[in-house]
């Protein structure tokens, strides 16, 4: 009797398992449920809380006021609009400042100044752009060598050398740069030999130190996608272009580089996003004039105790990141 009951139960279980396997929606739910739970609890829920906080106000003792009379866009207004300006006037001052900041020549469109938060945001974007350009200039030739010129037996070893810094802690690598750029280091002592450079030279707490840190930390994210793209290129296209009269440079510009564009776009996004939102690198390597939007956000959640403004700044930075991803997709990239 007991054996019959066990067989019936096993038959029911086997039948249930077969039904679950045949139903693709049930399988999808079972497979996605753990990941969805993790993302919902540890990503979406905190993000939703921050979104609500960004519409609140800071209380007298640092608490977040979320009563109906305190809900509004005042944090975003404080971030974008200078004091004593109307909405249209503040927008004009901000846009004019951005145009003045972006143009390579001097022009005066307004006597006003954008808010310090907007200036810090665009300074962070500038750091991200410069770090991306430098990473491309340095990383593309390395990726080209890895993907096309390197002997096949050494290729895997060279790729390992590119990712080797990731085997060390992020902070350890930053402290290594500190030692390299500080006074009386090997680098500064070597530079002190040059005329016009003092013996007590220190490159720490400068914009150069921040840019060096950004490029050093994130350049593998430029090299690896470009390397993957170049490795897939059929170089007989270059030979065909040269047979049709193009020289090596023209063949590279018109054939090879366009074919490697997906890797360049992916690498640019992967370098720009963490560079523009960096916190640790400017905190440890930069000075008072090298702070970025990430440091502002950390200060608002920390010493300043203004969580609503910190949350609003976080969502502004997130908007910049989403725009960069949109530009990547529009440029022909594909998000995996």
PDB file of N, CA, C and O in Angstrom, residues 55-105:
ATOM      1  N   UNK A  55      12.348  64.851  -4.384  1.00  0.00           N
ATOM      2  CA  UNK A  55      11.258  65.831  -4.446  1.00  0.00           C
ATOM      3  C   UNK A  55      10.923  66.387  -3.068  1.00  0.00           C
ATOM      4  O   UNK A  55       9.998  67.191  -2.939  1.00  0.00           O
ATOM      5  N   UNK A  56      11.667  65.963  -2.048  1.00  0.00           N
ATOM      6  CA  UNK A  56      11.398  66.444  -0.696  1.00  0.00           C
ATOM      7  C   UNK A  56      12.250  67.646  -0.332  1.00  0.00           C
ATOM      8  O   UNK A  56      12.880  68.275  -1.184  1.00  0.00           O
ATOM      9  N   UNK A  57      12.272  67.942   0.974  1.00  0.00           N
ATOM     10  CA  UNK A  57      13.044  69.063   1.496  1.00  0.00           C
ATOM     11  C   UNK A  57      13.859  68.608   2.688  1.00  0.00           C
ATOM     12  O   UNK A  57      13.505  67.646   3.381  1.00  0.00           O
ATOM     13  N   UNK A  58      14.952  69.313   2.929  1.00  0.00           N
ATOM     14  CA  UNK A  58      15.777  69.046   4.114  1.00  0.00           C
ATOM     15  C   UNK A  58      15.202  69.802   5.297  1.00  0.00           C
ATOM     16  O   UNK A  58      14.931  70.996   5.226  1.00  0.00           O
ATOM     17  N   UNK A  59      15.022  69.096   6.409  1.00  0.00           N
ATOM     18  CA  UNK A  59      14.542  69.724   7.624  1.00  0.00           C
ATOM     19  C   UNK A  59      15.642  70.453   8.357  1.00  0.00           C
ATOM     20  O   UNK A  59      16.819  70.427   7.970  1.00  0.00           O
ATOM     21  N   UNK A  60      15.279  71.091   9.454  1.00  0.00           N
ATOM     22  CA  UNK A  60      16.237  71.884  10.232  1.00  0.00           C
ATOM     23  C   UNK A  60      17.339  71.024  10.827  1.00  0.00           C
ATOM     24  O   UNK A  60      18.453  71.502  11.062  1.00  0.00           O
ATOM     25  N   UNK A  61      17.068  69.751  11.095  1.00  0.00           N
ATOM     26  CA  UNK A  61      18.046  68.865  11.712  1.00  0.00           C
ATOM     27  C   UNK A  61      18.535  67.784  10.749  1.00  0.00           C
ATOM     28  O   UNK A  61      19.037  66.747  11.172  1.00  0.00           O
ATOM     29  N   UNK A  62      18.372  68.020   9.459  1.00  0.00           N
ATOM     30  CA  UNK A  62      18.862  67.098   8.451  1.00  0.00           C
ATOM     31  C   UNK A  62      17.885  66.019   8.044  1.00  0.00           C
ATOM     32  O   UNK A  62      18.203  65.194   7.189  1.00  0.00           O
ATOM     33  N   UNK A  63      16.698  66.013   8.641  1.00  0.00           N
ATOM     34  CA  UNK A  63      15.724  64.999   8.258  1.00  0.00           C
ATOM     35  C   UNK A  63      15.114  65.339   6.904  1.00  0.00           C
ATOM     36  O   UNK A  63      15.176  66.484   6.449  1.00  0.00           O
ATOM     37  N   UNK A  64      14.527  64.339   6.249  1.00  0.00           N
ATOM     38  CA  UNK A  64      13.897  64.525   4.947  1.00  0.00           C
ATOM     39  C   UNK A  64      12.407  64.743   5.158  1.00  0.00           C
ATOM     40  O   UNK A  64      11.723  63.902   5.746  1.00  0.00           O
ATOM     41  N   UNK A  65      11.916  65.881   4.693  1.00  0.00           N
ATOM     42  CA  UNK A  65      10.506  66.235   4.847  1.00  0.00           C
ATOM     43  C   UNK A  65       9.763  65.833   3.582  1.00  0.00           C
ATOM     44  O   UNK A  65      10.077  66.311   2.487  1.00  0.00           O
ATOM     45  N   UNK A  66       8.775  64.944   3.751  1.00  0.00           N
ATOM     46  CA  UNK A  66       8.032  64.426   2.604  1.00  0.00           C
ATOM     47  C   UNK A  66       6.541  64.678   2.727  1.00  0.00           C
ATOM     48  O   UNK A  66       5.747  64.040   2.038  1.00  0.00           O
ATOM     49  N   UNK A  67       6.157  65.593   3.589  1.00  0.00           N
ATOM     50  CA  UNK A  67       4.742  65.959   3.686  1.00  0.00           C
ATOM     51  C   UNK A  67       4.314  66.639   2.388  1.00  0.00           C
ATOM     52  O   UNK A  67       5.149  67.187   1.653  1.00  0.00           O
ATOM     53  N   UNK A  68       3.010  66.600   2.060  1.00  0.00           N
ATOM     54  CA  UNK A  68       2.546  67.178   0.781  1.00  0.00           C
ATOM     55  C   UNK A  68       3.006  68.612   0.558  1.00  0.00           C
ATOM     56  O   UNK A  68       3.323  68.994  -0.589  1.00  0.00           O
ATOM     57  N   UNK A  69       3.059  69.426   1.629  1.00  0.00           N
ATOM     58  CA  UNK A  69       3.461  70.819   1.437  1.00  0.00           C
ATOM     59  C   UNK A  69       4.957  70.977   1.157  1.00  0.00           C
ATOM     60  O   UNK A  69       5.409  72.058   0.755  1.00  0.00           O
ATOM     61  N   UNK A  70       5.726  69.922   1.367  1.00  0.00           N
ATOM     62  CA  UNK A  70       7.167  69.990   1.118  1.00  0.00           C
ATOM     63  C   UNK A  70       7.566  69.326  -0.197  1.00  0.00           C
ATOM     64  O   UNK A  70       8.725  69.426  -0.605  1.00  0.00           O
ATOM     65  N   UNK A  71       6.647  68.628  -0.845  1.00  0.00           N
ATOM     66  CA  UNK A  71       6.960  67.932  -2.093  1.00  0.00           C
ATOM     67  C   UNK A  71       6.980  68.924  -3.245  1.00  0.00           C
ATOM     68  O   UNK A  71       6.080  69.765  -3.369  1.00  0.00           O
ATOM     69  N   UNK A  72       7.984  68.843  -4.081  1.00  0.00           N
ATOM     70  CA  UNK A  72       8.073  69.740  -5.243  1.00  0.00           C
ATOM     71  C   UNK A  72       9.389  69.573  -5.965  1.00  0.00           C
ATOM     72  O   UNK A  72      10.163  68.637  -5.710  1.00  0.00           O
ATOM     73  N   UNK A  73       9.663  70.497  -6.863  1.00  0.00           N
ATOM     74  CA  UNK A  73      10.869  70.447  -7.685  1.00  0.00           C
ATOM     75  C   UNK A  73      11.956  71.388  -7.172  1.00  0.00           C
ATOM     76  O   UNK A  73      12.856  71.774  -7.920  1.00  0.00           O
ATOM     77  N   UNK A  74      11.865  71.766  -5.890  1.00  0.00           N
ATOM     78  CA  UNK A  74      12.774  72.777  -5.371  1.00  0.00           C
ATOM     79  C   UNK A  74      14.243  72.331  -5.412  1.00  0.00           C
ATOM     80  O   UNK A  74      15.141  73.167  -5.602  1.00  0.00           O
ATOM     81  N   UNK A  75      14.521  71.013  -5.268  1.00  0.00           N
ATOM     82  CA  UNK A  75      15.913  70.549  -5.316  1.00  0.00           C
ATOM     83  C   UNK A  75      16.476  70.662  -6.728  1.00  0.00           C
ATOM     84  O   UNK A  75      17.627  71.083  -6.913  1.00  0.00           O
ATOM     85  N   UNK A  76      15.665  70.331  -7.716  1.00  0.00           N
ATOM     86  CA  UNK A  76      16.108  70.465  -9.109  1.00  0.00           C
ATOM     87  C   UNK A  76      16.232  71.938  -9.487  1.00  0.00           C
ATOM     88  O   UNK A  76      17.124  72.308 -10.254  1.00  0.00           O
ATOM     89  N   UNK A  77      15.356  72.758  -8.923  1.00  0.00           N
ATOM     90  CA  UNK A  77      15.468  74.199  -9.174  1.00  0.00           C
ATOM     91  C   UNK A  77      16.764  74.737  -8.569  1.00  0.00           C
ATOM     92  O   UNK A  77      17.477  75.516  -9.206  1.00  0.00           O
ATOM     93  N   UNK A  78      17.079  74.300  -7.351  1.00  0.00           N
ATOM     94  CA  UNK A  78      18.324  74.744  -6.723  1.00  0.00           C
ATOM     95  C   UNK A  78      19.530  74.269  -7.508  1.00  0.00           C
ATOM     96  O   UNK A  78      20.543  74.960  -7.598  1.00  0.00           O
ATOM     97  N   UNK A  79      19.427  73.064  -8.092  1.00  0.00           N
ATOM     98  CA  UNK A  79      20.555  72.521  -8.844  1.00  0.00           C
ATOM     99  C   UNK A  79      20.788  73.296 -10.132  1.00  0.00           C
ATOM    100  O   UNK A  79      21.935  73.616 -10.467  1.00  0.00           O
ATOM    101  N   UNK A  80      19.712  73.629 -10.851  1.00  0.00           N
ATOM    102  CA  UNK A  80      19.856  74.195 -12.191  1.00  0.00           C
ATOM    103  C   UNK A  80      19.729  75.712 -12.256  1.00  0.00           C
ATOM    104  O   UNK A  80      20.367  76.335 -13.116  1.00  0.00           O
ATOM    105  N   UNK A  81      18.920  76.313 -11.406  1.00  0.00           N
ATOM    106  CA  UNK A  81      18.580  77.729 -11.576  1.00  0.00           C
ATOM    107  C   UNK A  81      19.300  78.599 -10.553  1.00  0.00           C
ATOM    108  O   UNK A  81      19.220  78.335  -9.349  1.00  0.00           O
ATOM    109  N   UNK A  82      20.013  79.623 -11.020  1.00  0.00           N
ATOM    110  CA  UNK A  82      20.667  80.541 -10.082  1.00  0.00           C
ATOM    111  C   UNK A  82      19.640  81.276  -9.224  1.00  0.00           C
ATOM    112  O   UNK A  82      18.473  81.411  -9.588  1.00  0.00           O
ATOM    113  N   UNK A  83      20.090  81.758  -8.073  1.00  0.00           N
ATOM    114  CA  UNK A  83      19.203  82.489  -7.174  1.00  0.00           C
ATOM    115  C   UNK A  83      18.698  83.771  -7.827  1.00  0.00           C
ATOM    116  O   UNK A  83      19.368  84.368  -8.682  1.00  0.00           O
ATOM    117  N   UNK A  84      17.512  84.179  -7.400  1.00  0.00           N
ATOM    118  CA  UNK A  84      16.903  85.439  -7.825  1.00  0.00           C
ATOM    119  C   UNK A  84      16.677  85.499  -9.326  1.00  0.00           C
ATOM    120  O   UNK A  84      16.742  86.567  -9.942  1.00  0.00           O
ATOM    121  N   UNK A  85      16.452  84.365  -9.936  1.00  0.00           N
ATOM    122  CA  UNK A  85      16.122  84.316 -11.354  1.00  0.00           C
ATOM    123  C   UNK A  85      14.799  83.574 -11.531  1.00  0.00           C
ATOM    124  O   UNK A  85      14.516  82.609 -10.820  1.00  0.00           O
ATOM    125  N   UNK A  86      14.025  84.055 -12.476  1.00  0.00           N
ATOM    126  CA  UNK A  86      12.820  83.316 -12.832  1.00  0.00           C
ATOM    127  C   UNK A  86      13.210  82.041 -13.567  1.00  0.00           C
ATOM    128  O   UNK A  86      14.379  81.809 -13.874  1.00  0.00           O
ATOM    129  N   UNK A  87      12.216  81.216 -13.863  1.00  0.00           N
ATOM    130  CA  UNK A  87      12.497  79.965 -14.552  1.00  0.00           C
ATOM    131  C   UNK A  87      13.151  80.221 -15.901  1.00  0.00           C
ATOM    132  O   UNK A  87      14.198  79.646 -16.225  1.00  0.00           O
ATOM    133  N   UNK A  88      12.558  81.112 -16.701  1.00  0.00           N
ATOM    134  CA  UNK A  88      13.116  81.394 -18.026  1.00  0.00           C
ATOM    135  C   UNK A  88      14.462  82.092 -17.920  1.00  0.00           C
ATOM    136  O   UNK A  88      15.404  81.775 -18.656  1.00  0.00           O
ATOM    137  N   UNK A  89      14.561  83.057 -16.972  1.00  0.00           N
ATOM    138  CA  UNK A  89      15.834  83.764 -16.800  1.00  0.00           C
ATOM    139  C   UNK A  89      16.935  82.829 -16.333  1.00  0.00           C
ATOM    140  O   UNK A  89      18.076  82.904 -16.821  1.00  0.00           O
ATOM    141  N   UNK A  90      16.616  81.936 -15.398  1.00  0.00           N
ATOM    142  CA  UNK A  90      17.615  80.997 -14.914  1.00  0.00           C
ATOM    143  C   UNK A  90      18.043  80.020 -15.995  1.00  0.00           C
ATOM    144  O   UNK A  90      19.227  79.677 -16.103  1.00  0.00           O
ATOM    145  N   UNK A  91      17.079  79.561 -16.799  1.00  0.00           N
ATOM    146  CA  UNK A  91      17.430  78.657 -17.897  1.00  0.00           C
ATOM    147  C   UNK A  91      18.338  79.341 -18.903  1.00  0.00           C
ATOM    148  O   UNK A  91      19.292  78.732 -19.417  1.00  0.00           O
ATOM    149  N   UNK A  92      18.043  80.630 -19.202  1.00  0.00           N
ATOM    150  CA  UNK A  92      18.879  81.350 -20.148  1.00  0.00           C
ATOM    151  C   UNK A  92      20.303  81.511 -19.613  1.00  0.00           C
ATOM    152  O   UNK A  92      21.284  81.292 -20.333  1.00  0.00           O
ATOM    153  N   UNK A  93      20.441  81.856 -18.326  1.00  0.00           N
ATOM    154  CA  UNK A  93      21.766  82.010 -17.734  1.00  0.00           C
ATOM    155  C   UNK A  93      22.526  80.693 -17.798  1.00  0.00           C
ATOM    156  O   UNK A  93      23.716  80.651 -18.155  1.00  0.00           O
ATOM    157  N   UNK A  94      21.843  79.596 -17.491  1.00  0.00           N
ATOM    158  CA  UNK A  94      22.491  78.287 -17.505  1.00  0.00           C
ATOM    159  C   UNK A  94      22.911  77.896 -18.923  1.00  0.00           C
ATOM    160  O   UNK A  94      24.047  77.467 -19.151  1.00  0.00           O
ATOM    161  N   UNK A  95      22.004  78.062 -19.891  1.00  0.00           N
ATOM    162  CA  UNK A  95      22.319  77.698 -21.274  1.00  0.00           C
ATOM    163  C   UNK A  95      23.446  78.571 -21.818  1.00  0.00           C
ATOM    164  O   UNK A  95      24.363  78.082 -22.492  1.00  0.00           O
ATOM    165  N   UNK A  96      23.388  79.890 -21.511  1.00  0.00           N
ATOM    166  CA  UNK A  96      24.433  80.791 -21.987  1.00  0.00           C
ATOM    167  C   UNK A  96      25.787  80.410 -21.395  1.00  0.00           C
ATOM    168  O   UNK A  96      26.810  80.414 -22.097  1.00  0.00           O
ATOM    169  N   UNK A  97      25.791  80.053 -20.112  1.00  0.00           N
ATOM    170  CA  UNK A  97      27.062  79.654 -19.497  1.00  0.00           C
ATOM    171  C   UNK A  97      27.593  78.390 -20.147  1.00  0.00           C
ATOM    172  O   UNK A  97      28.798  78.267 -20.385  1.00  0.00           O
ATOM    173  N   UNK A  98      26.717  77.424 -20.424  1.00  0.00           N
ATOM    174  CA  UNK A  98      27.154  76.181 -21.065  1.00  0.00           C
ATOM    175  C   UNK A  98      27.751  76.469 -22.437  1.00  0.00           C
ATOM    176  O   UNK A  98      28.788  75.918 -22.808  1.00  0.00           O
ATOM    177  N   UNK A  99      27.107  77.363 -23.204  1.00  0.00           N
ATOM    178  CA  UNK A  99      27.633  77.712 -24.532  1.00  0.00           C
ATOM    179  C   UNK A  99      28.990  78.395 -24.390  1.00  0.00           C
ATOM    180  O   UNK A  99      29.942  78.069 -25.129  1.00  0.00           O
ATOM    181  N   UNK A 100      29.108  79.330 -23.443  1.00  0.00           N
ATOM    182  CA  UNK A 100      30.389  80.010 -23.224  1.00  0.00           C
ATOM    183  C   UNK A 100      31.474  79.005 -22.811  1.00  0.00           C
ATOM    184  O   UNK A 100      32.623  79.113 -23.226  1.00  0.00           O
ATOM    185  N   UNK A 101      31.079  78.040 -21.987  1.00  0.00           N
ATOM    186  CA  UNK A 101      32.034  77.038 -21.511  1.00  0.00           C
ATOM    187  C   UNK A 101      32.480  76.108 -22.634  1.00  0.00           C
ATOM    188  O   UNK A 101      33.645  75.684 -22.682  1.00  0.00           O
ATOM    189  N   UNK A 102      31.578  75.810 -23.552  1.00  0.00           N
ATOM    190  CA  UNK A 102      31.883  74.833 -24.594  1.00  0.00           C
ATOM    191  C   UNK A 102      32.658  75.436 -25.761  1.00  0.00           C
ATOM    192  O   UNK A 102      33.433  74.727 -26.412  1.00  0.00           O
ATOM    193  N   UNK A 103      32.453  76.724 -26.042  1.00  0.00           N
ATOM    194  CA  UNK A 103      33.102  77.319 -27.213  1.00  0.00           C
ATOM    195  C   UNK A 103      34.602  77.477 -26.977  1.00  0.00           C
ATOM    196  O   UNK A 103      35.038  77.830 -25.877  1.00  0.00           O
ATOM    197  N   UNK A 104      35.425  77.240 -28.007  1.00  0.00           N
ATOM    198  CA  UNK A 104      36.877  77.356 -27.841  1.00  0.00           C
ATOM    199  C   UNK A 104      37.367  78.805 -27.792  1.00  0.00           C
ATOM    200  O   UNK A 104      38.517  79.052 -27.449  1.00  0.00           O
ATOM    201  N   UNK A 105      36.511  79.756 -28.154  1.00  0.00           N
ATOM    202  CA  UNK A 105      36.904  81.166 -28.124  1.00  0.00           C
ATOM    203  C   UNK A 105      36.032  81.888 -27.100  1.00  0.00           C
ATOM    204  O   UNK A 105      34.958  81.429 -26.707  1.00  0.00           O
TER     205      UNK A 105
END
